[in-house]
Coordinates of C-alpha atoms in Angstrom, one line a residue:
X167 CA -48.6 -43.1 -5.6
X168 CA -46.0 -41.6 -3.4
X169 CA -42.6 -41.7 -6.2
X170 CA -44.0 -39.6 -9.3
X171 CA -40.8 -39.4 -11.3
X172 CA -37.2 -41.4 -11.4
X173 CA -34.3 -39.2 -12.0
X174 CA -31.4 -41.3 -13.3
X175 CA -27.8 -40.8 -14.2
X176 CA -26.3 -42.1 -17.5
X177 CA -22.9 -43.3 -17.7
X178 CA -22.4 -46.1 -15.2
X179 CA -26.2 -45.9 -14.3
X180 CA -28.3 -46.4 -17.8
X181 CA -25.4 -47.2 -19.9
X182 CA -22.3 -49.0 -19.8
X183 CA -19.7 -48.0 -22.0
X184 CA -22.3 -45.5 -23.4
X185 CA -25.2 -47.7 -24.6
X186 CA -28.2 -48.6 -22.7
X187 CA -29.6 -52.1 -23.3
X188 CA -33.0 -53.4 -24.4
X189 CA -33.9 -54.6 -21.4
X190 CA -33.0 -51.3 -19.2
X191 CA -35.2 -49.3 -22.1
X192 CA -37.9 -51.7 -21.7
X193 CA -37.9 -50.9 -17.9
X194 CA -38.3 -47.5 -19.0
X195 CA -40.8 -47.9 -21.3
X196 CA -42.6 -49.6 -18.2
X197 CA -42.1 -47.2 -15.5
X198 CA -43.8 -44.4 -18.5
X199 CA -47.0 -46.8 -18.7
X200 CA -47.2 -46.7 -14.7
X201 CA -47.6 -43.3 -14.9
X202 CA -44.9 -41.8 -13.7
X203 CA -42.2 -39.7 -15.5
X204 CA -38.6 -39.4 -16.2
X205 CA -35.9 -37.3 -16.2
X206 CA -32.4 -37.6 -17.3
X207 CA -29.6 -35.8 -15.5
X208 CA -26.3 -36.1 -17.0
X209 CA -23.0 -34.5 -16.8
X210 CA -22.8 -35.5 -20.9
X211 CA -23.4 -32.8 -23.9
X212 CA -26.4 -32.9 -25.6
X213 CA -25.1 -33.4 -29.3
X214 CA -22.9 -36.4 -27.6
X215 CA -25.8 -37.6 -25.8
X216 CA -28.4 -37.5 -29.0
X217 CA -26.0 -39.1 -31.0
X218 CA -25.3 -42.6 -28.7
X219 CA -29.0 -42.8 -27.3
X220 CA -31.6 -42.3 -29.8
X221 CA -34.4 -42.6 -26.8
X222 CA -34.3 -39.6 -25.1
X223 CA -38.2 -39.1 -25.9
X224 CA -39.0 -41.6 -23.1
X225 CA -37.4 -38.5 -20.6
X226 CA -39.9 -35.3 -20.1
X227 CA -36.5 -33.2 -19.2
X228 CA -32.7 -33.9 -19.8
X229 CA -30.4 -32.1 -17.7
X230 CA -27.5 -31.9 -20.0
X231 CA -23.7 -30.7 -18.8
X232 CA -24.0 -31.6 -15.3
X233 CA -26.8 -29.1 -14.8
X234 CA -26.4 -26.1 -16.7
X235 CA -28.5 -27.2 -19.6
X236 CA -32.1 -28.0 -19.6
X237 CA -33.7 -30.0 -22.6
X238 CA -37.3 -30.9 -23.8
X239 CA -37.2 -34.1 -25.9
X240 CA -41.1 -33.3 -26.6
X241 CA -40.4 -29.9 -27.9
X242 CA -36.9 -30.4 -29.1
X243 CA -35.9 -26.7 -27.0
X244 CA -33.0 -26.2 -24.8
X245 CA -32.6 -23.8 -22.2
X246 CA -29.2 -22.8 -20.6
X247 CA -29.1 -23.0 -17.2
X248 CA -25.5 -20.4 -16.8
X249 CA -23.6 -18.3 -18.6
X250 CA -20.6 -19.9 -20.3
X251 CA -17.1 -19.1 -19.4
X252 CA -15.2 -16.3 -22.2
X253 CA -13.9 -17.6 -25.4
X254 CA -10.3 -16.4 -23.9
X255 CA -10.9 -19.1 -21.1
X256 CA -10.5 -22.3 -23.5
X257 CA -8.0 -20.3 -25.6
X258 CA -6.0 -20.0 -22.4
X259 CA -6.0 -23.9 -22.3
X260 CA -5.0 -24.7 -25.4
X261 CA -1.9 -22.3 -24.6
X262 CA -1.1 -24.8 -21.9
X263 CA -1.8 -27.5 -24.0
X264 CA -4.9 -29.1 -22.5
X265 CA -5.7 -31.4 -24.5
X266 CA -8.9 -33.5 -25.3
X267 CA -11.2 -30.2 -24.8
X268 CA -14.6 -30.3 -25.1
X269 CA -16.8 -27.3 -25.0
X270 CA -20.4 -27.5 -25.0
X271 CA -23.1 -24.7 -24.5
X272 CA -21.6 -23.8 -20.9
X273 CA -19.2 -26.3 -19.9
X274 CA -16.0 -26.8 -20.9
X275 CA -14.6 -30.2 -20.0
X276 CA -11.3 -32.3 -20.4
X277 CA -9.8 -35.6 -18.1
X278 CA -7.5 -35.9 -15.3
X279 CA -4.4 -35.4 -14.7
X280 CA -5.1 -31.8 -16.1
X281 CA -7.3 -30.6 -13.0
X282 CA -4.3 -28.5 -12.2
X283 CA -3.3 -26.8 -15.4
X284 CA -7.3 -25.9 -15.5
X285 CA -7.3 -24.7 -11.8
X286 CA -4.2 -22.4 -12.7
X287 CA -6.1 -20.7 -15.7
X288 CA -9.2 -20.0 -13.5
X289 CA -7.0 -18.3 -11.1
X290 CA -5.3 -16.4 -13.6
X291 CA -8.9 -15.8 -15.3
X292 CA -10.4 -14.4 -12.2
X293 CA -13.5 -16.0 -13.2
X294 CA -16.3 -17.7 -11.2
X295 CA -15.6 -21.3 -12.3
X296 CA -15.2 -24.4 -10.5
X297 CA -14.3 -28.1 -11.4
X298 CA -16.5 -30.6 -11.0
X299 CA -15.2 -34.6 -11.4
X300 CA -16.6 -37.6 -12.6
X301 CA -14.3 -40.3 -12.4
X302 CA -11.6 -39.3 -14.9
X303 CA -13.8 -36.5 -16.4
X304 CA -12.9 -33.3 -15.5
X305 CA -15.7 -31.1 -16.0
X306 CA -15.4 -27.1 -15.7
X307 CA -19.0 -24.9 -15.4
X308 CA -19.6 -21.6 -13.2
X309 CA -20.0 -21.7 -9.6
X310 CA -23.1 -23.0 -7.9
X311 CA -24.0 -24.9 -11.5
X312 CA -24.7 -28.8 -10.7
X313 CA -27.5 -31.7 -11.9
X314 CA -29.2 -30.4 -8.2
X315 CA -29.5 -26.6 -9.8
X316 CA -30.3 -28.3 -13.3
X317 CA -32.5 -31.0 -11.3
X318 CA -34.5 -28.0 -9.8
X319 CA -35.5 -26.3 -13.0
X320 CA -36.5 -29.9 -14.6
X321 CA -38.7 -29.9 -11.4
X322 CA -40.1 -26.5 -12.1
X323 CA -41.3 -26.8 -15.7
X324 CA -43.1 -30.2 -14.6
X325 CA -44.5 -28.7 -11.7
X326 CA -43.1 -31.5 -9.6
X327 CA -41.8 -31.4 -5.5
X328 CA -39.0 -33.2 -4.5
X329 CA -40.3 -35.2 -2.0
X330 CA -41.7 -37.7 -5.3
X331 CA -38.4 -38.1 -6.8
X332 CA -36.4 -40.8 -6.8
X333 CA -32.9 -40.5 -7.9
X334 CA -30.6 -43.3 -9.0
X335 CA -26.5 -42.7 -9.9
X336 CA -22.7 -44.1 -9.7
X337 CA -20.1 -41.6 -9.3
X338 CA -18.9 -38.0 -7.8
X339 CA -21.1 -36.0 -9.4
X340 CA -24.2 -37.8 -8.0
X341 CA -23.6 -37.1 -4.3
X342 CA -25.9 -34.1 -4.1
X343 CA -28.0 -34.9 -6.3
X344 CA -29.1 -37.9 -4.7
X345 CA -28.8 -36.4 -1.7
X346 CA -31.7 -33.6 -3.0
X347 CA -33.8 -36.2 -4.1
X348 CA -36.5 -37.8 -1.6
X349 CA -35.3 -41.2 -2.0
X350 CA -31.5 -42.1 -3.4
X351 CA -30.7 -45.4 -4.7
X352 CA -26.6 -46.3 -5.8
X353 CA -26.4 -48.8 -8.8
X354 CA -23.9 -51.9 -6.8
X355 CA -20.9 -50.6 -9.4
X356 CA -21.1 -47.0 -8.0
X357 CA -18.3 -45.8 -5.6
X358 CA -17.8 -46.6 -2.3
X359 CA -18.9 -43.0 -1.1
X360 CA -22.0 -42.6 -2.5
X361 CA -23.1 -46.5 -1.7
X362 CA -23.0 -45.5 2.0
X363 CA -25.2 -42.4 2.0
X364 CA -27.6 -44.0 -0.6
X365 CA -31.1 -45.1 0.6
X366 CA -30.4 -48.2 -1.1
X367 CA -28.4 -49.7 -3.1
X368 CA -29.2 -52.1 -6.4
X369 CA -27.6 -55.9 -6.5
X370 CA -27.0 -55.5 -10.4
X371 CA -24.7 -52.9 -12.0
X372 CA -25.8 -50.0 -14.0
X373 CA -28.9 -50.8 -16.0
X374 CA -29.6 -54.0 -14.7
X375 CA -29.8 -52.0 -11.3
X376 CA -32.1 -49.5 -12.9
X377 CA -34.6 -52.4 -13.9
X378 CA -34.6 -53.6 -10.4
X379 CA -35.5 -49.9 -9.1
X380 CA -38.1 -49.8 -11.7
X381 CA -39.9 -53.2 -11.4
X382 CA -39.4 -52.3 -7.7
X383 CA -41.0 -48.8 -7.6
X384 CA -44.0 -50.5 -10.0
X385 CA -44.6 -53.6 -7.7
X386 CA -45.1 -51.1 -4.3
X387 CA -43.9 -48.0 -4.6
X388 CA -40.8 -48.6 -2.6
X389 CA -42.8 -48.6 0.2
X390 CA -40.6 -51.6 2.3
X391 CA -38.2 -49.0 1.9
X392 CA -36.9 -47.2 4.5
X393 CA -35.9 -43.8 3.4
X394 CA -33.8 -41.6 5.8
X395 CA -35.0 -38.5 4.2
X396 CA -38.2 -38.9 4.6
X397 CA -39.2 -35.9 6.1
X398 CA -37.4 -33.3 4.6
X399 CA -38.7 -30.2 4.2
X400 CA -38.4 -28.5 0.9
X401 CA -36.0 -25.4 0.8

């Protein structure tokens, strides 16, 4: 077995409009019996998260907040990943009337248009911060943070390499974590940028495309696949 682990993207991967079907966790629940494991990477909180999928014990690791939160369903422990920006950060926000703030255990987040009023505080801060989009999310977490860094510790703890991942997403915040992974796969909703560097890409939308990775990587181990990274060599 070649692809020990699938790491897979939530919204607009798993879920659509937030919930993840029967038959996509029945997929999951199948991939688990083959023997291989899963991990979650999401750019979603981890309260959020627990509260609109009650399965996250099918997942070894969650990445939670695009990377700078690691999770273990089994033990129910969290680990931050980075430092979260001053409490005089958000404050300076909701001075400029940001609104629709969300603050988690690092990243602060809100929805466009208000990349620019948040680009204007973290020049003004002087802090390390940069913005990271997902569709209309706007998501704000220290420099260098992303679900690559987050997918990296996940990696660690499970003492697996990256050349026996495969990785599976939709949108912006995907790009380099596919790109890290040994194999990338775009669900056929995902955007047009991340379709053409993808490995593959599914013929059914979010979690119907997940079941046809997963009943794909059981049935041969993608090995019809051709894979462009294949020999990468691990940084």
């Amino acid at each position: 077995m070649r692809y020990l682990a699938l790491a897979t993207d939530y919204d607009g991967t798993l879920a659509h409009d937030g919930v993840v079907d029967d038959d996509t966790i029945r997929a999951l629940e199948r991939l688990i019996h083959s023997g291989r494991k899963l991990i979650l990477v999401t750019g979603r909180e981890l309260p959020d998260l627990e509260l609109i999928f009650p399965r996250l014990e099918l997942f070894e690791r969650v990445v939670a907040e695009n990377g700078a939160l690691l999770y273990r369903p089994g033990t129910d422990e969290k680990r931050k990943l980075a430092e979260p920006p001053p409490d005089r950060f958000v404050d300076s926000l909701k001075e400029r009337g940001v609104p629709g703030l969300s603050v988690g255990d690092v990243i602060v987040a809100t929805w466009h248009p208000y990349e620019t009023e948040v680009l204007e505080v973290i020049r003004e801060s002087g802090l390390e911060l940069q913005i990271v989009f997902n569709k209309d999310a706007v998501m704000i977490l220290p420099t260098g943070v992303n679900k690559v860094t987050g997918l990296c510790a996940a990696l660690e703890e499970l003492k697996l390499s990256r050349h026996n991942i495969v990785g599976v997403g939709d949108a912006e915040n995907d790009h380099a974590f596919l790109e890290y992974c040994a194999c990338s796969v775009a669900v056929a909703n995902a955007i047009p940028a991340l379709k053409e560097k993808a490995d593959w890409v599914t013929e059914g939308e979010r979690g119907a495309g997940v079941v046809e990775l997963i009943d794909r990587l059981i049935d041969n181990d993608l090995a019809d696949l051709s894979v462009r990274r294949a020999g990468l060599l691990d940084s």
